């Protein structure tokens, strides 16, 4: 039987990676088999693409190159990690998926949303998360948190206005698909966000026979 596919999304500094890990631990304690993964990444090839995408050396990268590389990394990630895990019946938790491309390359870089959707169909063959947890925070707070944690890659160093557009994109996606995308305000502490996430995921998994 096919497992369940859950993604975490959000701008920089929302604490997504921590929440992915905490949710995975929580579900494992309940006896579920969980695959934890992240984009761009999850496979050897996707991690090499990640290096190109996020390196400060890549400042000359064109927006369409960026779009194609995120999609290329996703093709490998789906084929090597996500689909095999879903076929085993795992709960797959990914830190970012296609919604990031719509928010960052679509809303952030102003690339045509139709073009993004067309490429997404090629890259994912229609695979969508069953549930998406969108962690939301004020841009300045998120960037401050990341700076304090010493994170500074090519996208993090974009202007505030870029990150504001990305955040707007995520919020627009959530209002367009309220059934799949659940927005959580994460200005509170880690424990509060974890509790809200666990509640949403538990309700969601009740509709799943895994
Ligand atoms: P992260 O591991 O810090 O989330 O870094 C990934 C970066 O890549 C982050 O700045 C968001 C960005 N990104 C996109 O712009 N488009 C995408 O499709 C994905 C998956 C990530």
PDB file of C-alpha atoms and ligand atoms in Angstrom:
ATOM      1  CA  UNK A   1       0.000   0.000   0.000  1.00  0.00           C
ATOM      2  CA  UNK A   2       1.182   3.567  -0.716  1.00  0.00           C
ATOM      3  CA  UNK A   3       2.466   5.468   2.311  1.00  0.00           C
ATOM      4  CA  UNK A   4       1.720   9.098   3.148  1.00  0.00           C
ATOM      5  CA  UNK A   5       3.626  12.051   1.742  1.00  0.00           C
ATOM      6  CA  UNK A   6       4.090  15.099   4.003  1.00  0.00           C
ATOM      7  CA  UNK A   7       6.065  18.229   3.149  1.00  0.00           C
ATOM      8  CA  UNK A   8       7.206  21.149   5.283  1.00  0.00           C
ATOM      9  CA  UNK A   9       7.459  24.549   3.637  1.00  0.00           C
ATOM     10  CA  UNK A  10       8.267  28.112   4.579  1.00  0.00           C
ATOM     11  CA  UNK A  11      10.682  30.987   4.225  1.00  0.00           C
ATOM     12  CA  UNK A  12      14.125  31.086   5.827  1.00  0.00           C
ATOM     13  CA  UNK A  13      14.419  30.755   9.582  1.00  0.00           C
ATOM     14  CA  UNK A  14      11.113  29.091  10.422  1.00  0.00           C
ATOM     15  CA  UNK A  15      12.787  26.082  12.057  1.00  0.00           C
ATOM     16  CA  UNK A  16      11.509  23.645   9.412  1.00  0.00           C
ATOM     17  CA  UNK A  17      14.403  21.195   9.732  1.00  0.00           C
ATOM     18  CA  UNK A  18      13.916  20.947  13.503  1.00  0.00           C
ATOM     19  CA  UNK A  19      10.180  20.389  13.067  1.00  0.00           C
ATOM     20  CA  UNK A  20      10.769  17.689  10.424  1.00  0.00           C
ATOM     21  CA  UNK A  21      13.050  15.846  12.822  1.00  0.00           C
ATOM     22  CA  UNK A  22      10.659  16.193  15.771  1.00  0.00           C
ATOM     23  CA  UNK A  23       7.704  14.986  13.726  1.00  0.00           C
ATOM     24  CA  UNK A  24       9.697  12.004  12.451  1.00  0.00           C
ATOM     25  CA  UNK A  25      10.648  11.053  16.035  1.00  0.00           C
ATOM     26  CA  UNK A  26       7.029  11.439  17.168  1.00  0.00           C
ATOM     27  CA  UNK A  27       5.722   9.180  14.387  1.00  0.00           C
ATOM     28  CA  UNK A  28       8.442   6.571  14.928  1.00  0.00           C
ATOM     29  CA  UNK A  29       7.495   6.421  18.599  1.00  0.00           C
ATOM     30  CA  UNK A  30       3.975   5.595  17.445  1.00  0.00           C
ATOM     31  CA  UNK A  31       5.458   2.656  15.521  1.00  0.00           C
ATOM     32  CA  UNK A  32       5.309   4.130  12.035  1.00  0.00           C
ATOM     33  CA  UNK A  33       8.077   3.675   9.513  1.00  0.00           C
ATOM     34  CA  UNK A  34       9.324   7.127   8.485  1.00  0.00           C
ATOM     35  CA  UNK A  35      11.628   8.372   5.722  1.00  0.00           C
ATOM     36  CA  UNK A  36      13.016  11.833   6.443  1.00  0.00           C
ATOM     37  CA  UNK A  37      14.439  13.795   3.561  1.00  0.00           C
ATOM     38  CA  UNK A  38      15.038  17.327   2.254  1.00  0.00           C
ATOM     39  CA  UNK A  39      15.232  19.397  -0.935  1.00  0.00           C
ATOM     40  CA  UNK A  40      17.325  20.219  -2.763  1.00  0.00           C
ATOM     41  CA  UNK A  41      18.983  16.980  -1.691  1.00  0.00           C
ATOM     42  CA  UNK A  42      18.182  13.453  -0.610  1.00  0.00           C
ATOM     43  CA  UNK A  43      20.452  11.793  -3.193  1.00  0.00           C
ATOM     44  CA  UNK A  44      24.085  12.036  -4.234  1.00  0.00           C
ATOM     45  CA  UNK A  45      23.231  13.804  -7.493  1.00  0.00           C
ATOM     46  CA  UNK A  46      20.677  16.141  -5.897  1.00  0.00           C
ATOM     47  CA  UNK A  47      23.213  17.155  -3.253  1.00  0.00           C
ATOM     48  CA  UNK A  48      25.725  18.022  -5.977  1.00  0.00           C
ATOM     49  CA  UNK A  49      23.052  20.177  -7.629  1.00  0.00           C
ATOM     50  CA  UNK A  50      22.346  21.755  -4.210  1.00  0.00           C
ATOM     51  CA  UNK A  51      25.982  22.822  -3.953  1.00  0.00           C
ATOM     52  CA  UNK A  52      25.765  24.589  -7.318  1.00  0.00           C
ATOM     53  CA  UNK A  53      22.466  26.242  -6.385  1.00  0.00           C
ATOM     54  CA  UNK A  54      23.420  27.540  -2.968  1.00  0.00           C
ATOM     55  CA  UNK A  55      27.096  28.336  -3.422  1.00  0.00           C
ATOM     56  CA  UNK A  56      28.044  31.999  -3.147  1.00  0.00           C
ATOM     57  CA  UNK A  57      30.094  31.344  -6.318  1.00  0.00           C
ATOM     58  CA  UNK A  58      26.868  30.995  -8.285  1.00  0.00           C
ATOM     59  CA  UNK A  59      25.900  34.668  -8.131  1.00  0.00           C
ATOM     60  CA  UNK A  60      25.690  34.852 -11.933  1.00  0.00           C
ATOM     61  CA  UNK A  61      23.005  32.167 -12.074  1.00  0.00           C
ATOM     62  CA  UNK A  62      20.010  33.059 -14.256  1.00  0.00           C
ATOM     63  CA  UNK A  63      16.533  32.536 -12.780  1.00  0.00           C
ATOM     64  CA  UNK A  64      15.629  29.923 -15.421  1.00  0.00           C
ATOM     65  CA  UNK A  65      18.840  27.999 -14.697  1.00  0.00           C
ATOM     66  CA  UNK A  66      17.852  28.033 -11.044  1.00  0.00           C
ATOM     67  CA  UNK A  67      14.368  26.770 -11.907  1.00  0.00           C
ATOM     68  CA  UNK A  68      15.716  23.937 -14.062  1.00  0.00           C
ATOM     69  CA  UNK A  69      18.259  22.867 -11.438  1.00  0.00           C
ATOM     70  CA  UNK A  70      15.685  22.675  -8.625  1.00  0.00           C
ATOM     71  CA  UNK A  71      13.527  20.557 -10.897  1.00  0.00           C
ATOM     72  CA  UNK A  72      16.453  18.345 -11.908  1.00  0.00           C
ATOM     73  CA  UNK A  73      17.316  17.735  -8.257  1.00  0.00           C
ATOM     74  CA  UNK A  74      13.642  16.870  -7.617  1.00  0.00           C
ATOM     75  CA  UNK A  75      13.522  14.261 -10.414  1.00  0.00           C
ATOM     76  CA  UNK A  76      16.384  12.340  -8.771  1.00  0.00           C
ATOM     77  CA  UNK A  77      14.910  12.788  -5.306  1.00  0.00           C
ATOM     78  CA  UNK A  78      11.525  11.410  -6.333  1.00  0.00           C
ATOM     79  CA  UNK A  79      12.965   8.494  -8.292  1.00  0.00           C
ATOM     80  CA  UNK A  80      15.614   7.412  -5.819  1.00  0.00           C
ATOM     81  CA  UNK A  81      14.034   8.225  -2.455  1.00  0.00           C
ATOM     82  CA  UNK A  82      10.414   9.375  -2.347  1.00  0.00           C
ATOM     83  CA  UNK A  83       8.652   6.864  -4.599  1.00  0.00           C
ATOM     84  CA  UNK A  84      10.495   3.794  -3.247  1.00  0.00           C
ATOM     85  CA  UNK A  85       9.672   4.891   0.328  1.00  0.00           C
ATOM     86  CA  UNK A  86       6.000   5.494  -0.507  1.00  0.00           C
ATOM     87  CA  UNK A  87       5.865   2.091  -2.188  1.00  0.00           C
ATOM     88  CA  UNK A  88       7.231   0.495   1.019  1.00  0.00           C
ATOM     89  CA  UNK A  89       4.342   2.170   2.875  1.00  0.00           C
ATOM     90  CA  UNK A  90       6.483   4.705   4.769  1.00  0.00           C
ATOM     91  CA  UNK A  91       5.420   8.116   5.937  1.00  0.00           C
ATOM     92  CA  UNK A  92       7.718  10.369   3.899  1.00  0.00           C
ATOM     93  CA  UNK A  93       8.564  13.737   5.458  1.00  0.00           C
ATOM     94  CA  UNK A  94      10.353  16.149   3.165  1.00  0.00           C
ATOM     95  CA  UNK A  95      11.809  19.507   4.130  1.00  0.00           C
ATOM     96  CA  UNK A  96      10.579  21.408   0.997  1.00  0.00           C
ATOM     97  CA  UNK A  97       9.081  20.218  -2.307  1.00  0.00           C
ATOM     98  CA  UNK A  98       7.377  21.819  -5.360  1.00  0.00           C
ATOM     99  CA  UNK A  99       5.649  24.585  -3.369  1.00  0.00           C
ATOM    100  CA  UNK A 100       9.114  26.040  -2.712  1.00  0.00           C
ATOM    101  CA  UNK A 101       9.682  26.325  -6.457  1.00  0.00           C
ATOM    102  CA  UNK A 102       6.389  28.162  -6.925  1.00  0.00           C
ATOM    103  CA  UNK A 103       7.119  30.493  -3.992  1.00  0.00           C
ATOM    104  CA  UNK A 104      10.841  31.185  -4.645  1.00  0.00           C
ATOM    105  CA  UNK A 105      11.186  30.956  -8.439  1.00  0.00           C
ATOM    106  CA  UNK A 106       7.591  31.983  -9.229  1.00  0.00           C
ATOM    107  CA  UNK A 107       6.732  34.677  -6.696  1.00  0.00           C
ATOM    108  CA  UNK A 108      10.323  35.525  -5.655  1.00  0.00           C
ATOM    109  CA  UNK A 109      12.006  35.586  -9.100  1.00  0.00           C
ATOM    110  CA  UNK A 110       8.841  36.512 -11.017  1.00  0.00           C
ATOM    111  CA  UNK A 111       9.086  33.538 -13.380  1.00  0.00           C
ATOM    112  CA  UNK A 112       5.896  32.630 -15.201  1.00  0.00           C
ATOM    113  CA  UNK A 113       3.705  30.392 -13.028  1.00  0.00           C
ATOM    114  CA  UNK A 114       2.446  28.490 -16.098  1.00  0.00           C
ATOM    115  CA  UNK A 115       6.020  27.683 -17.089  1.00  0.00           C
ATOM    116  CA  UNK A 116       6.708  26.485 -13.548  1.00  0.00           C
ATOM    117  CA  UNK A 117       3.583  24.312 -13.576  1.00  0.00           C
ATOM    118  CA  UNK A 118       4.564  22.795 -16.929  1.00  0.00           C
ATOM    119  CA  UNK A 119       8.051  21.910 -15.696  1.00  0.00           C
ATOM    120  CA  UNK A 120       6.608  20.595 -12.459  1.00  0.00           C
ATOM    121  CA  UNK A 121       4.427  18.165 -14.408  1.00  0.00           C
ATOM    122  CA  UNK A 122       7.542  16.860 -16.161  1.00  0.00           C
ATOM    123  CA  UNK A 123       9.607  16.646 -12.966  1.00  0.00           C
ATOM    124  CA  UNK A 124       7.001  15.163 -10.612  1.00  0.00           C
ATOM    125  CA  UNK A 125       4.658  13.392 -13.001  1.00  0.00           C
ATOM    126  CA  UNK A 126       1.887  14.857 -10.848  1.00  0.00           C
ATOM    127  CA  UNK A 127       3.217  13.680  -7.470  1.00  0.00           C
ATOM    128  CA  UNK A 128       1.917  16.053  -4.765  1.00  0.00           C
ATOM    129  CA  UNK A 129       2.266  15.940  -0.991  1.00  0.00           C
ATOM    130  CA  UNK A 130      -0.872  14.624   0.698  1.00  0.00           C
ATOM    131  CA  UNK A 131      -0.331  17.164   3.461  1.00  0.00           C
ATOM    132  CA  UNK A 132       1.841  20.287   3.624  1.00  0.00           C
ATOM    133  CA  UNK A 133       2.738  22.089   6.817  1.00  0.00           C
ATOM    134  CA  UNK A 134       3.543  25.711   6.007  1.00  0.00           C
ATOM    135  CA  UNK A 135       5.537  27.348   8.786  1.00  0.00           C
ATOM    136  CA  UNK A 136       5.069  31.096   8.691  1.00  0.00           C
ATOM    137  CA  UNK A 137       7.105  33.848  10.298  1.00  0.00           C
ATOM    138  CA  UNK A 138       7.889  37.541   9.703  1.00  0.00           C
ATOM    139  CA  UNK A 139      10.729  37.812   7.160  1.00  0.00           C
ATOM    140  CA  UNK A 140      13.003  39.882   9.406  1.00  0.00           C
ATOM    141  CA  UNK A 141      12.572  37.501  12.337  1.00  0.00           C
ATOM    142  CA  UNK A 142      13.342  34.472  10.164  1.00  0.00           C
ATOM    143  CA  UNK A 143      16.442  36.022   8.603  1.00  0.00           C
ATOM    144  CA  UNK A 144      17.671  37.147  12.018  1.00  0.00           C
ATOM    145  CA  UNK A 145      17.294  33.589  13.349  1.00  0.00           C
ATOM    146  CA  UNK A 146      19.280  32.203  10.410  1.00  0.00           C
ATOM    147  CA  UNK A 147      22.031  34.776  10.739  1.00  0.00           C
ATOM    148  CA  UNK A 148      22.329  33.921  14.431  1.00  0.00           C
ATOM    149  CA  UNK A 149      22.683  30.252  13.414  1.00  0.00           C
ATOM    150  CA  UNK A 150      25.485  31.219  10.978  1.00  0.00           C
ATOM    151  CA  UNK A 151      23.512  30.336   7.797  1.00  0.00           C
ATOM    152  CA  UNK A 152      24.364  32.444   4.752  1.00  0.00           C
ATOM    153  CA  UNK A 153      23.833  30.809   1.353  1.00  0.00           C
ATOM    154  CA  UNK A 154      23.110  32.455  -1.991  1.00  0.00           C
ATOM    155  CA  UNK A 155      19.333  32.643  -1.495  1.00  0.00           C
ATOM    156  CA  UNK A 156      19.474  33.702   2.126  1.00  0.00           C
ATOM    157  CA  UNK A 157      21.554  36.703   1.078  1.00  0.00           C
ATOM    158  CA  UNK A 158      18.813  37.993  -1.242  1.00  0.00           C
ATOM    159  CA  UNK A 159      17.146  41.320  -0.396  1.00  0.00           C
ATOM    160  CA  UNK A 160      14.329  41.511   2.173  1.00  0.00           C
ATOM    161  CA  UNK A 161      11.917  42.385  -0.667  1.00  0.00           C
ATOM    162  CA  UNK A 162      12.686  39.012  -2.333  1.00  0.00           C
ATOM    163  CA  UNK A 163      11.868  37.108   0.858  1.00  0.00           C
ATOM    164  CA  UNK A 164       8.674  39.167   1.315  1.00  0.00           C
ATOM    165  CA  UNK A 165       7.531  38.093  -2.160  1.00  0.00           C
ATOM    166  CA  UNK A 166       8.352  34.457  -1.356  1.00  0.00           C
ATOM    167  CA  UNK A 167       6.355  34.645   1.877  1.00  0.00           C
ATOM    168  CA  UNK A 168       3.387  36.158  -0.005  1.00  0.00           C
ATOM    169  CA  UNK A 169       3.653  33.296  -2.486  1.00  0.00           C
ATOM    170  CA  UNK A 170       3.471  30.662   0.225  1.00  0.00           C
ATOM    171  CA  UNK A 171       0.476  32.397   1.822  1.00  0.00           C
ATOM    172  CA  UNK A 172      -1.277  32.581  -1.559  1.00  0.00           C
ATOM    173  CA  UNK A 173      -0.644  28.861  -2.095  1.00  0.00           C
ATOM    174  CA  UNK A 174      -2.092  28.078   1.340  1.00  0.00           C
ATOM    175  CA  UNK A 175      -5.243  30.081   0.693  1.00  0.00           C
ATOM    176  CA  UNK A 176      -5.671  28.384  -2.692  1.00  0.00           C
ATOM    177  CA  UNK A 177      -5.370  24.871  -1.252  1.00  0.00           C
ATOM    178  CA  UNK A 178      -6.612  24.987   2.344  1.00  0.00           C
ATOM    179  CA  UNK A 179      -7.316  21.241   2.376  1.00  0.00           C
ATOM    180  CA  UNK A 180      -3.703  20.257   1.710  1.00  0.00           C
ATOM    181  CA  UNK A 181      -1.690  23.190   3.068  1.00  0.00           C
ATOM    182  CA  UNK A 182      -1.974  24.004   6.776  1.00  0.00           C
ATOM    183  CA  UNK A 183      -0.367  27.246   7.902  1.00  0.00           C
ATOM    184  CA  UNK A 184       1.197  27.420  11.356  1.00  0.00           C
ATOM    185  CA  UNK A 185       2.443  30.676  12.846  1.00  0.00           C
ATOM    186  CA  UNK A 186       5.844  29.814  14.240  1.00  0.00           C
ATOM    187  CA  UNK A 187       6.756  32.998  16.050  1.00  0.00           C
ATOM    188  CA  UNK A 188       6.197  31.030  19.270  1.00  0.00           C
ATOM    189  CA  UNK A 189       8.589  28.396  20.586  1.00  0.00           C
ATOM    190  CA  UNK A 190       9.674  25.082  19.081  1.00  0.00           C
ATOM    191  CA  UNK A 191       7.473  23.073  21.460  1.00  0.00           C
ATOM    192  CA  UNK A 192       4.330  25.032  20.571  1.00  0.00           C
ATOM    193  CA  UNK A 193       4.887  24.539  16.837  1.00  0.00           C
ATOM    194  CA  UNK A 194       5.649  20.865  17.379  1.00  0.00           C
ATOM    195  CA  UNK A 195       2.422  20.364  19.278  1.00  0.00           C
ATOM    196  CA  UNK A 196       0.342  22.082  16.586  1.00  0.00           C
ATOM    197  CA  UNK A 197       2.082  20.082  13.859  1.00  0.00           C
ATOM    198  CA  UNK A 198       1.574  16.775  15.661  1.00  0.00           C
ATOM    199  CA  UNK A 199      -2.143  17.554  16.090  1.00  0.00           C
ATOM    200  CA  UNK A 200      -2.607  18.284  12.377  1.00  0.00           C
ATOM    201  CA  UNK A 201      -0.613  15.222  11.301  1.00  0.00           C
ATOM    202  CA  UNK A 202      -2.431  12.902  13.709  1.00  0.00           C
ATOM    203  CA  UNK A 203      -5.813  14.034  12.348  1.00  0.00           C
ATOM    204  CA  UNK A 204      -4.562  13.640   8.822  1.00  0.00           C
ATOM    205  CA  UNK A 205      -3.174  10.121   9.388  1.00  0.00           C
ATOM    206  CA  UNK A 206      -6.554   8.980  10.747  1.00  0.00           C
ATOM    207  CA  UNK A 207      -7.796   9.254   7.189  1.00  0.00           C
ATOM    208  CA  UNK A 208      -4.929   6.970   6.113  1.00  0.00           C
ATOM    209  CA  UNK A 209      -4.801   3.235   6.688  1.00  0.00           C
ATOM    210  CA  UNK A 210      -1.158   3.066   7.699  1.00  0.00           C
TER     211      UNK A 210
HETATM  212  P1  LIG B   1      17.290  25.162   3.007  1.00  0.00           P
HETATM  213  O1  LIG B   1      17.915  23.814   3.070  1.00  0.00           O
HETATM  214  O2  LIG B   1      17.871  26.189   3.890  1.00  0.00           O
HETATM  215  O3  LIG B   1      15.804  25.115   3.038  1.00  0.00           O
HETATM  216  O4  LIG B   1      17.801  25.728   1.603  1.00  0.00           O
HETATM  217  C1  LIG B   1      17.234  25.537   0.422  1.00  0.00           C
HETATM  218  C2  LIG B   1      17.175  26.874  -0.278  1.00  0.00           C
HETATM  219  O5  LIG B   1      16.727  26.653  -1.601  1.00  0.00           O
HETATM  220  C3  LIG B   1      16.204  27.852   0.368  1.00  0.00           C
HETATM  221  O6  LIG B   1      16.728  29.162   0.255  1.00  0.00           O
HETATM  222  C4  LIG B   1      14.991  27.742  -0.506  1.00  0.00           C
HETATM  223  C5  LIG B   1      15.557  27.416  -1.857  1.00  0.00           C
HETATM  224  N1  LIG B   1      14.680  26.642  -2.735  1.00  0.00           N
HETATM  225  C6  LIG B   1      14.176  27.234  -3.879  1.00  0.00           C
HETATM  226  O7  LIG B   1      14.449  28.408  -4.149  1.00  0.00           O
HETATM  227  N2  LIG B   1      13.401  26.490  -4.724  1.00  0.00           N
HETATM  228  C7  LIG B   1      13.110  25.175  -4.483  1.00  0.00           C
HETATM  229  O8  LIG B   1      12.404  24.533  -5.270  1.00  0.00           O
HETATM  230  C8  LIG B   1      13.635  24.571  -3.263  1.00  0.00           C
HETATM  231  C9  LIG B   1      13.343  23.130  -2.976  1.00  0.00           C
HETATM  232  C10 LIG B   1      14.421  25.343  -2.443  1.00  0.00           C
END
